[in-house]
Amino acid sequence: MRVKYFAWVRERIGVAEEEITLPDTVVTAHDLIAHLKSRGEGYAHALERDAFIRVAADQMHVAHDTPIREAREVALFPPMTGG
Amino acid sequence: MRVKYFAWVRERIGVAEEEITLPDTVVTAHDLIAHLKSRGEGYAHALERDAFIRVAADQMHVAHDTPIREAREVALFPPMTGG
Amino acid sequence: MITVAVTAEPLDLNVWLAQLPQTEGTGAVATFAGYCRGEAGRLAALELEHYPGMAEGEMKRIATEAMARWPIHGVVAVHRCGLVTVGAPIVLVATSSAHRDAAFDATRYVMDFLKTDAPFWKREHHADGTVGAWIEANAKDDAARARWAP
Amino acid sequence: MITVAVTAEPLDLNVWLAQLPQTEGTGAVATFAGYCRGEAGRLAALELEHYPGMAEGEMKRIATEAMARWPIHGVVAVHRCGLVTVGAPIVLVATSSAHRDAAFDATRYVMDFLKTDAPFWKREHHADGTVGAWIEANAKDDAARARWAP
């Protein structure tokens, strides 16, 4: 699965996107965030306030309890501040 | 007193403005409308729906019970439809 | 800063919008332009009569009230008089402010009060060349004005 | 008709506004432009990051919802990406309709949802040349969005 990061999530993780092979334990967006947090300090720092992180699956906003295994592309980012 | 008329009030009365010498009985805007209605058919037609007519005294909106003898200029017109 | 005007010339919106104060603290500009509708081909134009002096005075009074009510940086309000052809602008209102809520509210407030309080009257000019009726006041406009009661 | 775009070029508002449908039945155009504030001299610019593809997708979705909710003739929504200097426009939203209420409401709706749902993030660039913090989301924007709940 392609995973993209934006704004300070991207900066703390240190890459803008990467290919992730999901372990079977990852079903929902919440699971993906928990999995990524175990990958290292940058991830843990970027995602420390889990509930705060927004998730998009195939470029659509999804809730944390949404299954995301079928998505080709998932993105994690802070609350938006455009406009 | 200078009295001005606008839109269909002006058309029905037949003049855009005129000088009126107020009888002592005219105190309020309501009195002025009643007085004008007695001046002829055009006036009576223009002002037949008294309550509908808007009044300005010295270019400020006033209610029908406002004294208007002190005004230099009074205007009578239909509800506004600009914008 | 307030700019109000009544003009018989076609409204060049950009020329008037250039009068709106925009400082380094301005983050929001809300603009409204009202246009002459053709009413499905029935109309050629609207004729705008106004009360010279009082029209500008009421526009200025309404703009001043908006400046007192919201933290806006300025107001531009311009209204046509004379014959306005279908598709041409009749009225332009714009306000600037730091944040969007004040600009949105103030522009709408000025428009709502302009409709009910500024002495302008519209008459239809038909596509067939005849002069039509004076437009009747709309109860919806009084309702829109009432929404701003404190 | 809907026009949405994300561009790294300075926004020429008139060029984009020319995309707004204006027919003989259009009586109202409500426009909002958001600008980069200087914050009393503290800032030189805002840097706008966005999620290419999704940003345009969300803008289109929001505009489509506005078209379904109000009898409007069209929507233009354009958003800058990249570095936006103080005083320059960041975002432009405009809608056209027969009557003013629909245009005012729809333009504000699109702005409110754009703030909370379109994937853009702002970072401060200071007047002294240093790169500052990412701007934090504002609870007021969530409140503004909530106002449109059916």
Tab-separated table of N, CA and C in Angstrom, chain A residues 6-9 46 49-55 61 64 76-82, chain D residues 49 114-122 134-139 141-142:
chain	number	residue	atom	x	y	z
A	6	PHE	N	1.625	14.364	5.019
A	6	PHE	CA	1.645	15.794	4.685
A	6	PHE	C	1.939	16.661	5.902
A	7	ALA	N	2.450	17.843	5.612
A	7	ALA	CA	2.713	18.899	6.621
A	7	ALA	C	3.618	18.344	7.718
A	8	TRP	N	3.302	18.610	8.993
A	8	TRP	CA	4.262	18.199	10.032
A	8	TRP	C	4.286	16.688	10.249
A	9	VAL	N	3.282	15.967	9.811
A	9	VAL	CA	3.353	14.493	9.857
A	9	VAL	C	4.470	14.028	8.917
A	46	ALA	N	5.388	11.709	15.113
A	46	ALA	CA	4.417	12.249	14.148
A	46	ALA	C	2.989	11.872	14.534
A	49	ARG	N	-0.351	11.976	18.876
A	49	ARG	CA	-1.752	12.298	19.201
A	49	ARG	C	-2.639	11.637	18.150
A	50	ASP	N	-2.828	10.311	18.291
A	50	ASP	CA	-3.528	9.507	17.264
A	50	ASP	C	-4.836	10.143	16.817
A	51	ALA	N	-5.659	10.513	17.818
A	51	ALA	CA	-7.033	10.931	17.532
A	51	ALA	C	-7.053	12.195	16.684
A	52	PHE	N	-5.941	12.925	16.718
A	52	PHE	CA	-5.805	14.204	16.041
A	52	PHE	C	-5.518	14.020	14.541
A	53	ILE	N	-4.941	12.866	14.206
A	53	ILE	CA	-4.490	12.619	12.830
A	53	ILE	C	-5.685	12.333	11.908
A	54	ARG	N	-5.682	13.003	10.747
A	54	ARG	CA	-6.726	12.755	9.749
A	54	ARG	C	-6.235	11.722	8.753
A	55	VAL	N	-7.189	10.916	8.251
A	55	VAL	CA	-6.843	9.838	7.333
A	55	VAL	C	-7.671	9.962	6.053
A	61	HIS	N	-11.762	11.407	2.687
A	61	HIS	CA	-11.664	11.384	4.149
A	61	HIS	C	-12.336	10.125	4.698
A	64	HIS	N	-11.420	6.819	11.682
A	64	HIS	CA	-10.357	5.905	12.127
A	64	HIS	C	-10.803	4.446	12.175
A	76	LEU	N	-1.968	10.227	5.677
A	76	LEU	CA	-2.102	10.681	7.062
A	76	LEU	C	-1.634	12.133	7.135
A	77	PHE	N	-2.409	12.959	7.817
A	77	PHE	CA	-2.056	14.386	7.863
A	77	PHE	C	-2.730	15.085	9.036
A	78	PRO	N	-2.235	16.266	9.407
A	78	PRO	CA	-2.860	17.040	10.485
A	78	PRO	C	-4.183	17.635	10.006
A	79	PRO	N	-4.993	18.144	10.952
A	79	PRO	CA	-6.182	18.906	10.554
A	79	PRO	C	-5.805	19.986	9.547
A	80	MET	N	-6.679	20.228	8.612
A	80	MET	CA	-6.356	21.107	7.489
A	80	MET	C	-6.448	22.586	7.872
A	81	THR	N	-5.650	23.392	7.240
A	81	THR	CA	-5.585	24.827	7.575
A	81	THR	C	-5.538	25.693	6.315
A	82	GLY	N	-6.213	25.240	5.265
A	82	GLY	CA	-6.241	26.030	4.038
A	82	GLY	C	-7.294	27.112	4.091
D	49	GLU	N	1.029	23.949	1.524
D	49	GLU	CA	1.206	22.570	1.056
D	49	GLU	C	-0.172	21.998	0.763
D	114	LEU	N	-14.319	24.274	2.611
D	114	LEU	CA	-12.955	24.290	2.084
D	114	LEU	C	-11.930	24.375	3.226
D	115	LYS	N	-12.255	25.198	4.235
D	115	LYS	CA	-11.357	25.376	5.387
D	115	LYS	C	-11.128	24.066	6.131
D	116	THR	N	-12.191	23.278	6.307
D	116	THR	CA	-12.082	22.096	7.165
D	116	THR	C	-11.848	20.810	6.391
D	117	ASP	N	-12.209	20.773	5.102
D	117	ASP	CA	-12.201	19.492	4.376
D	117	ASP	C	-11.198	19.417	3.226
D	118	ALA	N	-10.750	20.544	2.715
D	118	ALA	CA	-9.818	20.474	1.581
D	118	ALA	C	-8.392	20.363	2.128
D	119	PRO	N	-7.626	19.377	1.638
D	119	PRO	CA	-6.306	19.108	2.217
D	119	PRO	C	-5.250	20.137	1.799
D	120	PHE	N	-5.228	21.232	2.568
D	120	PHE	CA	-4.211	22.283	2.451
D	120	PHE	C	-3.667	22.540	3.851
D	121	TRP	N	-2.385	22.867	3.915
D	121	TRP	CA	-1.772	23.209	5.205
D	121	TRP	C	-0.888	24.429	5.010
D	122	LYS	N	-0.962	25.348	5.991
D	122	LYS	CA	-0.205	26.601	5.902
D	122	LYS	C	0.958	26.584	6.886
D	134	TRP	N	3.940	25.459	11.485
D	134	TRP	CA	2.700	25.147	10.786
D	134	TRP	C	1.556	25.797	11.555
D	135	ILE	N	0.613	26.364	10.817
D	135	ILE	CA	-0.537	26.989	11.465
D	135	ILE	C	-1.435	25.895	12.051
D	136	GLU	N	-1.944	26.149	13.244
D	136	GLU	CA	-2.817	25.157	13.873
D	136	GLU	C	-4.253	25.357	13.435
D	137	ALA	N	-4.960	24.250	13.328
D	137	ALA	CA	-6.370	24.322	12.949
D	137	ALA	C	-7.133	25.078	14.016
D	138	ASN	N	-8.175	25.769	13.563
D	138	ASN	CA	-8.937	26.686	14.397
D	138	ASN	C	-10.298	26.061	14.715
D	139	ALA	N	-10.617	25.966	16.011
D	139	ALA	CA	-11.902	25.377	16.420
D	139	ALA	C	-13.080	26.154	15.820
D	141	ASP	N	-13.326	27.185	12.886
D	141	ASP	CA	-13.631	26.671	11.554
D	141	ASP	C	-14.530	25.442	11.628
D	142	ASP	N	-14.326	24.606	12.652
D	142	ASP	CA	-15.216	23.457	12.825
D	142	ASP	C	-16.615	23.928	13.188
